Tab-separated table of C-alpha atoms in Angstrom:
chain	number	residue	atom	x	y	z
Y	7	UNK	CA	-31.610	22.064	45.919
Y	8	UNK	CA	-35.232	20.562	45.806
Y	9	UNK	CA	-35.517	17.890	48.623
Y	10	UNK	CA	-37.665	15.008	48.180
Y	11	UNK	CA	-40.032	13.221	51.128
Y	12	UNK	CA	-41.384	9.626	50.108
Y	13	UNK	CA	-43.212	7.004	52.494
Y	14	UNK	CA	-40.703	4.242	53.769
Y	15	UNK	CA	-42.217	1.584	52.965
Y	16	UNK	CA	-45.557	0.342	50.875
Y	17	UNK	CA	-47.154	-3.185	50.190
Y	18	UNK	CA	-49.299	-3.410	46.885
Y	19	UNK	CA	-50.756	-6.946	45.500
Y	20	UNK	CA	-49.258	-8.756	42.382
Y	21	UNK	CA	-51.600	-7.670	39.536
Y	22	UNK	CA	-52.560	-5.022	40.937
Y	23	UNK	CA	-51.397	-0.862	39.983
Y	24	UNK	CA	-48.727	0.273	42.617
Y	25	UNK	CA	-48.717	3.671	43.209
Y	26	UNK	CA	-45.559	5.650	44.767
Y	27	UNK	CA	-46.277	9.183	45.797
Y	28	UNK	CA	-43.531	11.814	46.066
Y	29	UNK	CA	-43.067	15.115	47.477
Y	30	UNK	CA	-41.118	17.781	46.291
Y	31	UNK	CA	-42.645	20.909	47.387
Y	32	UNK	CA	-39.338	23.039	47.141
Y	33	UNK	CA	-38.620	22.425	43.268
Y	34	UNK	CA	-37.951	25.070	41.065
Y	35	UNK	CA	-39.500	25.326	37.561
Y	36	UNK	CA	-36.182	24.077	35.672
Y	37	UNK	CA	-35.933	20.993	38.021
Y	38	UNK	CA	-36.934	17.242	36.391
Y	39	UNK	CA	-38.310	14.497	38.884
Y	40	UNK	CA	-36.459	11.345	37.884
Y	41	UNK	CA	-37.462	8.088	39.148
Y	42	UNK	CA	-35.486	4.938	40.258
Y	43	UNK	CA	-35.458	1.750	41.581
Y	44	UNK	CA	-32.859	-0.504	43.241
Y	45	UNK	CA	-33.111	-4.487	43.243
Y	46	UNK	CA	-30.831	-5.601	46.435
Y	47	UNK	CA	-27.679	-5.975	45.422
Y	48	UNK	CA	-27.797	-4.154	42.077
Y	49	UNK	CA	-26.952	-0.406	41.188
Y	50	UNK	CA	-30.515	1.605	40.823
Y	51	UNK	CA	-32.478	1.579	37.238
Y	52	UNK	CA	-33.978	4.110	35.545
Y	53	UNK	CA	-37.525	4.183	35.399
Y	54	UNK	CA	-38.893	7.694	33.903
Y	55	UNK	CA	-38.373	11.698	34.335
Y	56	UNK	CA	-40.237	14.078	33.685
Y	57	UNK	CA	-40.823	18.022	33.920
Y	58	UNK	CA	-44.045	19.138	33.584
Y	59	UNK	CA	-46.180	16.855	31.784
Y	60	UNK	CA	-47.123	13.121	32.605
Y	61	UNK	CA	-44.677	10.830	30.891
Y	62	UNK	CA	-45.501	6.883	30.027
Y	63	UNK	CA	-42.902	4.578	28.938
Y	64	UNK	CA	-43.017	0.879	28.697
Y	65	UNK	CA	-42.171	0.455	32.462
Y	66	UNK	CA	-44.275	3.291	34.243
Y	67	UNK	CA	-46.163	6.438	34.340
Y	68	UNK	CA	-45.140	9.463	36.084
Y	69	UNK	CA	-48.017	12.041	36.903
Y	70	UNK	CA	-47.018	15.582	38.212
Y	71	UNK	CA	-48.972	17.266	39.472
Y	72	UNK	CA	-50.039	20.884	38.131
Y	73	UNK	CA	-48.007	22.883	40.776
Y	74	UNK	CA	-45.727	20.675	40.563
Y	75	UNK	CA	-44.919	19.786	44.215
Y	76	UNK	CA	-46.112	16.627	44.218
Y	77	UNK	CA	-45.964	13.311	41.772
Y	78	UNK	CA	-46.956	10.088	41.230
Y	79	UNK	CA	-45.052	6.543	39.978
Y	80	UNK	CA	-47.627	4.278	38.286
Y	81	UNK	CA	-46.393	0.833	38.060
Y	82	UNK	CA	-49.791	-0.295	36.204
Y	83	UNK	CA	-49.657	-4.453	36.868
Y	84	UNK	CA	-47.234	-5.268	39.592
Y	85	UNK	CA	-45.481	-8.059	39.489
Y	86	UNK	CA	-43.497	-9.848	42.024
Y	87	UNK	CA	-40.195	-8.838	40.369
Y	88	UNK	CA	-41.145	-5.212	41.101
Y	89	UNK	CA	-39.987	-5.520	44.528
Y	90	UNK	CA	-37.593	-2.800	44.964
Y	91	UNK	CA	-36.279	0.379	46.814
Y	92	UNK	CA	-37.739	3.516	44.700
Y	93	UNK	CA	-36.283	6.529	44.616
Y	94	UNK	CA	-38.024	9.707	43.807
Y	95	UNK	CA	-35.103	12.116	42.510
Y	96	UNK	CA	-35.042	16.230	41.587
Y	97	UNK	CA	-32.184	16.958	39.112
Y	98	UNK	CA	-31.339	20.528	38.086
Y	99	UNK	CA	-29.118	20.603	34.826
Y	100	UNK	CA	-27.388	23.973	36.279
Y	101	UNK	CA	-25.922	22.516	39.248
Y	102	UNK	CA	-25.905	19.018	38.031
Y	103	UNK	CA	-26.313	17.786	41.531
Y	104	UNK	CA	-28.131	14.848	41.592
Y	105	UNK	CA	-29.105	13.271	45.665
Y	106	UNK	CA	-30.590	10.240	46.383
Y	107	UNK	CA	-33.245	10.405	49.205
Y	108	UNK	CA	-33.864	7.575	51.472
Y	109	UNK	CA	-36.904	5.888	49.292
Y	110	UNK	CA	-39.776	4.071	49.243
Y	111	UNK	CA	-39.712	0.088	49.823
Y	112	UNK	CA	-41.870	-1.644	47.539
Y	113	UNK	CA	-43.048	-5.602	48.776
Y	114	UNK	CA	-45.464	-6.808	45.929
Y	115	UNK	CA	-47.480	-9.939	47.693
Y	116	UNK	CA	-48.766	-12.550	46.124
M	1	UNK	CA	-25.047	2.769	22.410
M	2	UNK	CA	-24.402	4.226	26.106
M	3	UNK	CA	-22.159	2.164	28.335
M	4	UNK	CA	-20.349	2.580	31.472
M	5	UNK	CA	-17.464	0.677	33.048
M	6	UNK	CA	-16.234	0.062	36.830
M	7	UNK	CA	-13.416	-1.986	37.534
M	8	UNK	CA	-13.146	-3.774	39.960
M	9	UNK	CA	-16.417	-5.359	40.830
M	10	UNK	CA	-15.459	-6.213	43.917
M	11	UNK	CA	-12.232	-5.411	46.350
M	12	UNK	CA	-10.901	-6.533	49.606
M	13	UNK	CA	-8.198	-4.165	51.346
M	14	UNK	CA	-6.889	-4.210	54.686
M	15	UNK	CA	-7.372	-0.570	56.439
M	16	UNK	CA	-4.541	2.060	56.008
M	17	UNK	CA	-4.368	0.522	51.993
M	18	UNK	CA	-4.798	3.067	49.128
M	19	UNK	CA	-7.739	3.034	46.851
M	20	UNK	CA	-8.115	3.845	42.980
M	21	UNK	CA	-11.747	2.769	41.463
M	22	UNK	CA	-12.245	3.904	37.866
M	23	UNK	CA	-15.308	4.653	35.897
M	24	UNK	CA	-15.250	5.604	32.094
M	25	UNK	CA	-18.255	6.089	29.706
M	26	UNK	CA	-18.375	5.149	25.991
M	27	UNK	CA	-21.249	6.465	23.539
M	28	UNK	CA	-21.183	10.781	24.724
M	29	UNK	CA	-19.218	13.568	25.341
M	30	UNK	CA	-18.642	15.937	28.209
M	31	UNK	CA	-21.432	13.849	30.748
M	32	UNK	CA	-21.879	14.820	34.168
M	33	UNK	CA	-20.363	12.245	36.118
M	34	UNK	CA	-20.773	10.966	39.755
M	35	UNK	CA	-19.500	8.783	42.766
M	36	UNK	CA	-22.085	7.338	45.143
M	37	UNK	CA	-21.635	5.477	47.452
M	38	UNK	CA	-24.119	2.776	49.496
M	39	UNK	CA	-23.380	1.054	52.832
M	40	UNK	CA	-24.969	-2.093	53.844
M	41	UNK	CA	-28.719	-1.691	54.313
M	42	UNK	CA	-28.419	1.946	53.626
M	43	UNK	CA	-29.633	4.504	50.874
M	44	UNK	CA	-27.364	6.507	48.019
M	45	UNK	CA	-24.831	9.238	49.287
M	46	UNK	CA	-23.498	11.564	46.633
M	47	UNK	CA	-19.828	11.913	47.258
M	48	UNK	CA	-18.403	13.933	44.531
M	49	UNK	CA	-20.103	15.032	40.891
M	50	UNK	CA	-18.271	16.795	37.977
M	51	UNK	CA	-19.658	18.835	35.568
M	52	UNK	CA	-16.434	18.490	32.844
M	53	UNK	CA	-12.702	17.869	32.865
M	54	UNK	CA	-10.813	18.758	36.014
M	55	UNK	CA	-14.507	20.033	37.628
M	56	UNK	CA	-14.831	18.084	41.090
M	57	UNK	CA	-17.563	18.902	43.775
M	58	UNK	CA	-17.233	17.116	46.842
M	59	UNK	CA	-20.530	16.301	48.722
M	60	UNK	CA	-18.780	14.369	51.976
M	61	UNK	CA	-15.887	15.401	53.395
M	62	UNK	CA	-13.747	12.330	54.036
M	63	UNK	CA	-10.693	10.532	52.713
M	64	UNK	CA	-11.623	10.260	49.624
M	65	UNK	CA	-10.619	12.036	46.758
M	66	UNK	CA	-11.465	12.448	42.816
M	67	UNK	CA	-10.288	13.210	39.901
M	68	UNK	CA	-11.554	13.680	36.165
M	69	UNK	CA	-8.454	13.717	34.394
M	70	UNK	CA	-10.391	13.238	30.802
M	71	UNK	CA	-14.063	13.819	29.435
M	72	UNK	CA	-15.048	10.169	30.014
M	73	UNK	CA	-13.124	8.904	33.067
M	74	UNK	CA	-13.670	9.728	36.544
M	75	UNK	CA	-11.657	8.335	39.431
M	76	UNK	CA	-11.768	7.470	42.758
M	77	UNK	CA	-9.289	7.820	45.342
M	78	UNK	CA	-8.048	7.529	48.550
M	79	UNK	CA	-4.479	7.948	50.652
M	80	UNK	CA	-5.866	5.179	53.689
M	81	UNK	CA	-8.462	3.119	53.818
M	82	UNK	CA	-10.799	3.081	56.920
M	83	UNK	CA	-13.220	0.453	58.090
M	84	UNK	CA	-16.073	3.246	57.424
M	85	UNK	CA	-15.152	2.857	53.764
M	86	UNK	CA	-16.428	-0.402	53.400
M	87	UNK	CA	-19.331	0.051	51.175
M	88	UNK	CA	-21.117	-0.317	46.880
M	89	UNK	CA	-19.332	2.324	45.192
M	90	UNK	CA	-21.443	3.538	41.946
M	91	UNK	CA	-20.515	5.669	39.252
M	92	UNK	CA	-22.992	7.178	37.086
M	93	UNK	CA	-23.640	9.740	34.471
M	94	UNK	CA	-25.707	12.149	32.883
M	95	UNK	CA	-26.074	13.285	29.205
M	96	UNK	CA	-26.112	17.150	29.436
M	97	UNK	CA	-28.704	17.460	26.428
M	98	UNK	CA	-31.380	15.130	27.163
M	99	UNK	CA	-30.805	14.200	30.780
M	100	UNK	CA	-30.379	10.860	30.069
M	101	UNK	CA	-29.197	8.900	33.240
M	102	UNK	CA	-26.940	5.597	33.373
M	103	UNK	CA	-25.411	3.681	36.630
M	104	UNK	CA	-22.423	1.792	36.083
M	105	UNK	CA	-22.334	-2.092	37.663
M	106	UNK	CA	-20.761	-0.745	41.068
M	107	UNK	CA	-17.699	-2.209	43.092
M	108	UNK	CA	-18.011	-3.847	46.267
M	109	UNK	CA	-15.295	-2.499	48.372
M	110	UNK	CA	-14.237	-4.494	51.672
M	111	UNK	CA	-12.397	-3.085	54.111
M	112	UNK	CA	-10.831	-5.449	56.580
């Protein structure tokens, strides 16, 4: 199973993009990178997922890169109510095992 | 629409107690379904997935136990209660065509 390495913790200012890198050098070509956050207290959120291709939703964008070992969580305009754990995820539909690495902490300052 | 149920949303047992938490989903058939749990300050451990009906992979071994008993319910058990168990229990599920993902509200189990 793919294993996923994110930085602990990141600051980004309000307004500004935030971006969360992920690494997942191990994945294998039928593995999707989902992405979630967690707002203390509550159970995560789905944010996006995606294969091969960038994907944009009304939330974020997710860029992968072309090897695919690496991506990126866009959160374009931060606000202040995007401060949350995010959690960079590989699922593989064959095993449908699905582990949560520690995450990144997101503080978006004012 | 997709919606997923946990009862209770939060719990208070003394240790040695048993412990039944149920999810079930409404708007699919035959999800994956799953049982995290999240201790105080801590991240998301996987502690059992199932892939259909009577399917159970265990991630932790512990004193916990589950069982699928039909498509859309998934339950979580245990004999005795330990302090350790204290914790956010989550259930969540997957939709096998479109990998569609949904977490369920989560219980907040004390164990005293």
């Amino acid at each position: 199973d793919a294993k996923t390495t994110q930085p602990t913790s990141m600051d980004c200012a309000e307004g500004r993009a935030a971006n969360l890198p992920c690494n997942h050098s191990t994945i294998s070509g039928n593995e999707y990178v989902y992405w979630y956050r967690q707002i203390h207290s509550q159970g995560p959120q789905y944010i996006i997922h995606g294969l091969k291709n960038n994907e944009t939703n009304e939330m974020a964008s997710l860029i992968i890169t072309e090897d695919r070992k690496s991506s990126t969580l866009i959160l374009p305009h931060a606000t202040l109510r995007d401060t949350a754990v995010y959690y960079c995820i590989v699922y593989s539909g064959n095993t449908g095992k699905l582990i949560f690495g520690q995450g990144t902490t997101l503080q978006v300052k004012p | 629409s997709q919606t997923i149920h946990q009862w209770p949303a939060t719990l208070v047992q003394p240790v040695g107690s048993p412990l039944s938490l149920e999810c079930t989903v409404e708007g699919t058939s035959n999800p994956n379904l799953y049982w995290y749990r999240q201790a105080a300050g801590r991240g998301l451990q996987l502690l059992f997935y199932s892939v259909g009906i009577g399917q159970i992979s265990s991630e932790v071994p512990q004193n916990l136990s589950a069982s699928r008993p039909q498509d859309r319910q998934f339950i979580l058990s245990s004999k005795k209660l330990l302090l350790s168990d204290s914790g956010f229990y989550l259930c969540a599920w997957i939709r096998k065509s479109s990998y569609e993902q949904y977490f369920g509200p989560g219980t907040r189990l004390t164990v005293t």
